[in-house]
Structure formats: C-alpha cells, structure tokens
Amino acid sequence: MPQHEVVVVGGAPGAGKTTLGAALARRLGCGAFSMDDLYVAAKALTTPQSHPGLHCMRRLPSAEYFTETEPAALIADAVAQHAALLPAIEAVVRYRAVNGPPAVIDGWFVTPEDVQRWDLPSVRAVWLVTSEAVLVARERAFAGFYAGSAAPERMLRHFVARSLWHDARIREQAGRLGLPLLEHDGRESPDELATRALAQWPGDARAGAVAGAAGAA
C-alpha cells in the first residue's frame, strides 16, 4: 500500500463498515480505525454550547432517544452531527494523505460528495450499501442495544429509518458522481467483500493486496 494512501469506508449505520474496514486493512497491511473514535474525542473537548451538533444525542439516554425521537428529527440531528464533525475528519484524512502512515477509516459521517470535494489523489473510498432487510436483521442481532427501550420495535424502526435515509443519500450522490457502490446482501464474508472492494480499484492496489495476503499465508 502506498505510504500516504487513505481508504475511507462509508455507509449507513449497521451496514458493516467497521468489519469491512478491518478486512481491508488486513489485506492492505495497514491500520484501521473508526470515525466514531473522532466523534468521542470531539465530544470530550467540546460542550453543548460550543458545538450543539456534536451533543444532540445527550438530551436523552440512548435507548430513549431512538425510541421517542421520530425519524425526521433523528435525521435532522444526524445532519447537524455530521456537519459539526466533518472538519475534524477531513483534517485527519488530509494529514494522513500527506504525512502517512496509510490507514483505513470507516464511518457514516462522510458522503461521496465530501470525499469528492477533498480532491485528494491518495484517498480512495468504498461506499457500502445494502437493503432494509439486511439492516433490520443486523440490528436485531444487537439485542443489548434495544434492551433498555420501553418499546424495542419502535426504537428499531426509528433507527433503521435513519440508516435507510443515509443509504439513499449515498446511492444518490454516488450515482450522480459516477462512483461505484459496493452492494451486499449480508451473506458474504468480510474477506469476500474486501475482494470485491479491491476489484473496484486500479490493478496495482489489487496486486499489492493479493501479494500481501499470499505472503502472510
């Protein structure tokens, strides 16, 4: 993997970004981290007064927030949250793209338009999209997340509605910009998804990843 290359893995919550990011990092021989880490750090260094977009979920405990907040309000909060965190994400990606080391960064805080606007030749992006059925099934597997809700099914509907909004946003932007999407049905292994992701890139990246995997074996 080139010294300053950064791979951004974007998609809706529950789509499998972190799992795919880890598989790609193994294949590419680099580190991986989540934009959620930047979100946690940014909240620790700010206040609801200084950066309200970063703290919109603090109004209620997590389970109650997703249960009682209608999808339109969840989406409005997500838009504010993304706008507040995007400068920090862009700064980290730009730094890695210039100074290295290479990395895979996953998260739902960026869109195809964001990465296109950065115009960084050493940044690649994978846009992971899936169906409502897959998102629901994956969320049901996280039973503990919904255990604290007084109405788990309503919480699930609200959470998935927000995810579907973001999935549709990625599809629209990628289609308009002529960018490839990595569509999956939940049945492929992380390594199989990583192989398909690498196949979207020029041959030199695929060859390096295949050679690295063979060497590790």
Short mmCIF file of C-alpha atoms in Angstrom, two decimals:
data_model
loop_
_atom_site.label_atom_id
_atom_site.label_comp_id
_atom_site.label_asym_id
_atom_site.label_seq_id
_atom_site.Cartn_x
_atom_site.Cartn_y
_atom_site.Cartn_z
CA MET A 1 0.00 0.00 0.00
CA PRO A 2 1.43 3.44 -0.89
CA GLN A 3 2.87 5.25 2.10
CA HIS A 4 0.25 8.01 2.20
CA GLU A 5 -2.85 6.21 0.97
CA VAL A 6 -6.09 6.51 2.94
CA VAL A 7 -9.13 4.32 2.35
CA VAL A 8 -12.48 5.70 3.51
CA VAL A 9 -15.25 3.15 4.07
CA GLY A 10 -18.64 4.85 4.19
CA GLY A 11 -22.16 3.55 4.63
CA ALA A 12 -25.22 3.59 6.84
CA PRO A 13 -25.15 2.52 10.50
CA GLY A 14 -25.38 -1.26 10.58
CA ALA A 15 -24.16 -1.76 7.00
CA GLY A 16 -20.92 -3.46 8.11
CA LYS A 17 -18.38 -0.67 7.59
CA THR A 18 -16.11 -1.49 10.53
CA THR A 19 -15.99 -5.20 9.70
CA LEU A 20 -15.16 -4.44 6.08
CA GLY A 21 -12.61 -1.82 7.14
CA ALA A 22 -10.78 -4.35 9.31
CA ALA A 23 -10.73 -6.88 6.45
CA LEU A 24 -9.38 -4.28 4.02
CA ALA A 25 -6.70 -3.19 6.49
CA ARG A 26 -5.52 -6.79 6.84
CA ARG A 27 -5.35 -7.18 3.07
CA LEU A 28 -3.58 -3.86 2.59
CA GLY A 29 -1.20 -4.22 5.52
CA CYS A 30 -2.16 -1.03 7.34
CA GLY A 31 -4.03 0.15 10.41
CA ALA A 32 -7.77 0.74 10.70
CA PHE A 33 -9.87 2.98 12.93
CA SER A 34 -13.40 4.29 13.14
CA MET A 35 -14.66 7.84 12.79
CA ASP A 36 -16.66 7.07 15.92
CA ASP A 37 -13.36 7.48 17.81
CA LEU A 38 -13.05 11.03 16.48
CA TYR A 39 -16.67 11.65 17.48
CA VAL A 40 -15.99 10.52 21.06
CA ALA A 41 -12.85 12.68 21.26
CA ALA A 42 -14.59 15.71 19.78
CA LYS A 43 -17.44 15.47 22.30
CA ALA A 44 -14.92 15.27 25.15
CA LEU A 45 -13.27 18.51 24.02
CA THR A 46 -16.45 20.49 23.34
CA THR A 47 -19.69 21.42 25.09
CA PRO A 48 -23.33 21.50 24.02
CA GLN A 49 -22.99 25.28 23.98
CA SER A 50 -19.87 25.41 21.80
CA HIS A 51 -20.81 22.58 19.40
CA PRO A 52 -24.50 21.70 19.76
CA GLY A 53 -24.42 19.41 16.72
CA LEU A 54 -22.00 17.06 18.46
CA HIS A 55 -24.12 16.80 21.60
CA CYS A 56 -27.65 16.47 20.21
CA MET A 57 -27.98 12.88 21.49
CA ARG A 58 -27.27 13.92 25.07
CA ARG A 59 -30.84 15.11 25.55
CA LEU A 60 -31.92 11.58 26.47
CA PRO A 61 -30.34 8.19 27.25
CA SER A 62 -29.52 6.38 24.01
CA ALA A 63 -32.39 3.86 24.05
CA GLU A 64 -34.93 6.53 24.96
CA TYR A 65 -33.52 8.91 22.37
CA PHE A 66 -34.05 6.47 19.49
CA THR A 67 -37.40 5.28 20.84
CA GLU A 68 -39.01 8.67 21.43
CA THR A 69 -37.45 10.71 18.62
CA GLU A 70 -39.25 10.49 15.29
CA PRO A 71 -37.15 9.66 12.18
CA ALA A 72 -37.38 13.20 10.77
CA ALA A 73 -35.87 14.61 13.97
CA LEU A 74 -33.23 11.85 14.06
CA ILE A 75 -32.23 12.78 10.51
CA ALA A 76 -32.09 16.49 11.36
CA ASP A 77 -29.83 15.67 14.32
CA ALA A 78 -27.65 13.49 12.08
CA VAL A 79 -27.21 16.32 9.58
CA ALA A 80 -26.10 18.66 12.37
CA GLN A 81 -23.84 15.99 13.87
CA HIS A 82 -22.14 15.28 10.55
CA ALA A 83 -21.61 18.96 9.78
CA ALA A 84 -20.03 19.51 13.19
CA LEU A 85 -17.66 16.53 12.96
CA LEU A 86 -16.72 16.72 9.28
CA PRO A 87 -13.92 19.31 9.72
CA ALA A 88 -12.14 17.02 12.20
CA ILE A 89 -12.48 14.01 9.88
CA GLU A 90 -11.22 16.00 6.91
CA ALA A 91 -8.23 17.25 8.91
CA VAL A 92 -7.22 13.70 9.89
CA VAL A 93 -7.67 12.33 6.37
CA ARG A 94 -5.68 15.21 4.86
CA TYR A 95 -2.90 14.74 7.40
CA ARG A 96 -2.66 11.01 6.72
CA ALA A 97 -2.83 11.58 2.97
CA VAL A 98 0.19 13.91 3.14
CA ASN A 99 2.23 12.52 6.02
CA GLY A 100 1.13 8.89 6.38
CA PRO A 101 1.05 6.25 7.61
CA PRO A 102 -1.61 4.66 5.42
CA ALA A 103 -4.91 3.77 7.05
CA VAL A 104 -8.45 2.52 6.54
CA ILE A 105 -11.00 4.84 8.15
CA ASP A 106 -14.64 3.81 8.43
CA GLY A 107 -17.69 5.79 9.45
CA TRP A 108 -21.06 7.15 8.46
CA PHE A 109 -20.10 10.79 8.92
CA VAL A 110 -18.95 11.29 5.30
CA THR A 111 -20.63 11.11 1.92
CA PRO A 112 -19.37 10.73 -1.67
CA GLU A 113 -19.72 14.50 -2.11
CA ASP A 114 -17.44 15.12 0.88
CA VAL A 115 -14.64 12.88 -0.40
CA GLN A 116 -15.02 14.26 -3.92
CA ARG A 117 -14.71 17.79 -2.58
CA TRP A 118 -11.47 16.96 -0.75
CA ASP A 119 -9.90 16.12 -4.13
CA LEU A 120 -7.06 14.07 -2.65
CA PRO A 121 -5.47 11.68 -5.18
CA SER A 122 -4.20 9.35 -2.44
CA VAL A 123 -7.66 8.87 -0.89
CA ARG A 124 -9.83 6.00 -2.09
CA ALA A 125 -13.40 5.40 -0.97
CA VAL A 126 -15.64 2.35 -0.64
CA TRP A 127 -19.38 3.06 -0.42
CA LEU A 128 -21.12 0.13 1.25
CA VAL A 129 -24.88 -0.11 0.67
CA THR A 130 -27.45 -2.77 1.44
CA SER A 131 -31.17 -3.45 1.80
CA GLU A 132 -33.68 -2.70 4.54
CA ALA A 133 -33.95 -6.42 5.28
CA VAL A 134 -30.21 -6.71 5.90
CA LEU A 135 -30.15 -3.61 8.11
CA VAL A 136 -33.07 -4.89 10.19
CA ALA A 137 -31.51 -8.33 10.56
CA ARG A 138 -28.15 -6.89 11.60
CA GLU A 139 -29.78 -4.57 14.14
CA ARG A 140 -31.81 -7.40 15.65
CA ALA A 141 -28.53 -9.19 16.31
CA PHE A 142 -27.57 -6.36 18.70
CA ALA A 143 -30.28 -7.22 21.21
CA GLY A 144 -28.47 -5.48 24.06
CA PHE A 145 -28.70 -2.12 22.27
CA TYR A 146 -32.50 -2.31 22.33
CA ALA A 147 -32.91 -3.94 25.74
CA GLY A 148 -33.17 -0.61 27.53
CA SER A 149 -36.08 0.60 25.42
CA ALA A 150 -39.67 0.59 26.62
CA ALA A 151 -40.69 -0.11 23.01
CA PRO A 152 -37.86 -2.01 21.26
CA GLU A 153 -39.69 -2.44 17.96
CA ARG A 154 -40.40 1.28 17.69
CA MET A 155 -36.77 2.03 18.54
CA LEU A 156 -35.69 -0.39 15.81
CA ARG A 157 -37.99 1.22 13.23
CA HIS A 158 -36.69 4.68 14.04
CA PHE A 159 -33.04 3.62 13.97
CA VAL A 160 -33.40 1.76 10.67
CA ALA A 161 -35.34 4.66 9.11
CA ARG A 162 -32.35 6.92 9.77
CA SER A 163 -29.99 4.31 8.31
CA LEU A 164 -32.13 3.98 5.17
CA TRP A 165 -32.07 7.76 4.73
CA HIS A 166 -28.27 7.72 4.78
CA ASP A 167 -28.11 4.70 2.48
CA ALA A 168 -30.34 6.52 -0.03
CA ARG A 169 -28.18 9.63 0.24
CA ILE A 170 -25.05 7.65 -0.59
CA ARG A 171 -26.78 5.96 -3.52
CA GLU A 172 -27.98 9.28 -4.93
CA GLN A 173 -24.64 11.05 -4.62
CA ALA A 174 -22.59 8.12 -5.92
CA GLY A 175 -24.92 7.76 -8.89
CA ARG A 176 -24.75 11.44 -9.70
CA LEU A 177 -20.95 11.48 -9.40
CA GLY A 178 -20.47 8.24 -11.34
CA LEU A 179 -18.89 6.40 -8.39
CA PRO A 180 -19.15 2.64 -7.80
CA LEU A 181 -21.19 1.22 -4.94
CA LEU A 182 -20.44 -1.97 -3.03
CA GLU A 183 -23.88 -3.56 -2.67
CA HIS A 184 -24.15 -6.58 -0.38
CA ASP A 185 -26.89 -8.90 0.82
CA GLY A 186 -25.36 -9.86 4.16
CA ARG A 187 -24.27 -13.33 3.04
CA GLU A 188 -20.65 -12.62 2.02
CA SER A 189 -17.74 -12.94 4.43
CA PRO A 190 -15.68 -9.83 5.24
CA ASP A 191 -12.84 -11.16 3.07
CA GLU A 192 -15.20 -11.71 0.15
CA LEU A 193 -16.48 -8.16 0.48
CA ALA A 194 -12.89 -6.88 0.71
CA THR A 195 -12.03 -8.72 -2.52
CA ARG A 196 -14.93 -7.03 -4.30
CA ALA A 197 -13.92 -3.65 -2.88
CA LEU A 198 -10.35 -4.06 -4.10
CA ALA A 199 -11.64 -5.05 -7.54
CA GLN A 200 -13.11 -1.53 -7.88
CA TRP A 201 -9.61 -0.03 -7.78
CA PRO A 202 -6.71 0.04 -10.25
CA GLY A 203 -4.74 -3.18 -10.72
CA ASP A 204 -1.70 -2.04 -8.72
CA ALA A 205 -3.73 -1.83 -5.49
CA ARG A 206 -5.28 -5.24 -6.08
CA ALA A 207 -1.92 -6.82 -6.89
CA GLY A 208 -0.31 -5.41 -3.76
CA ALA A 209 -3.15 -6.63 -1.58
CA VAL A 210 -3.12 -10.11 -3.11
CA ALA A 211 0.65 -10.33 -2.76
CA GLY A 212 0.44 -9.20 0.86
CA ALA A 213 -2.21 -11.78 1.65
CA ALA A 214 -0.16 -14.52 -0.01
CA GLY A 215 2.93 -13.52 1.95
CA ALA A 216 1.01 -13.56 5.22
CA ALA A 217 -0.29 -17.04 4.43
#
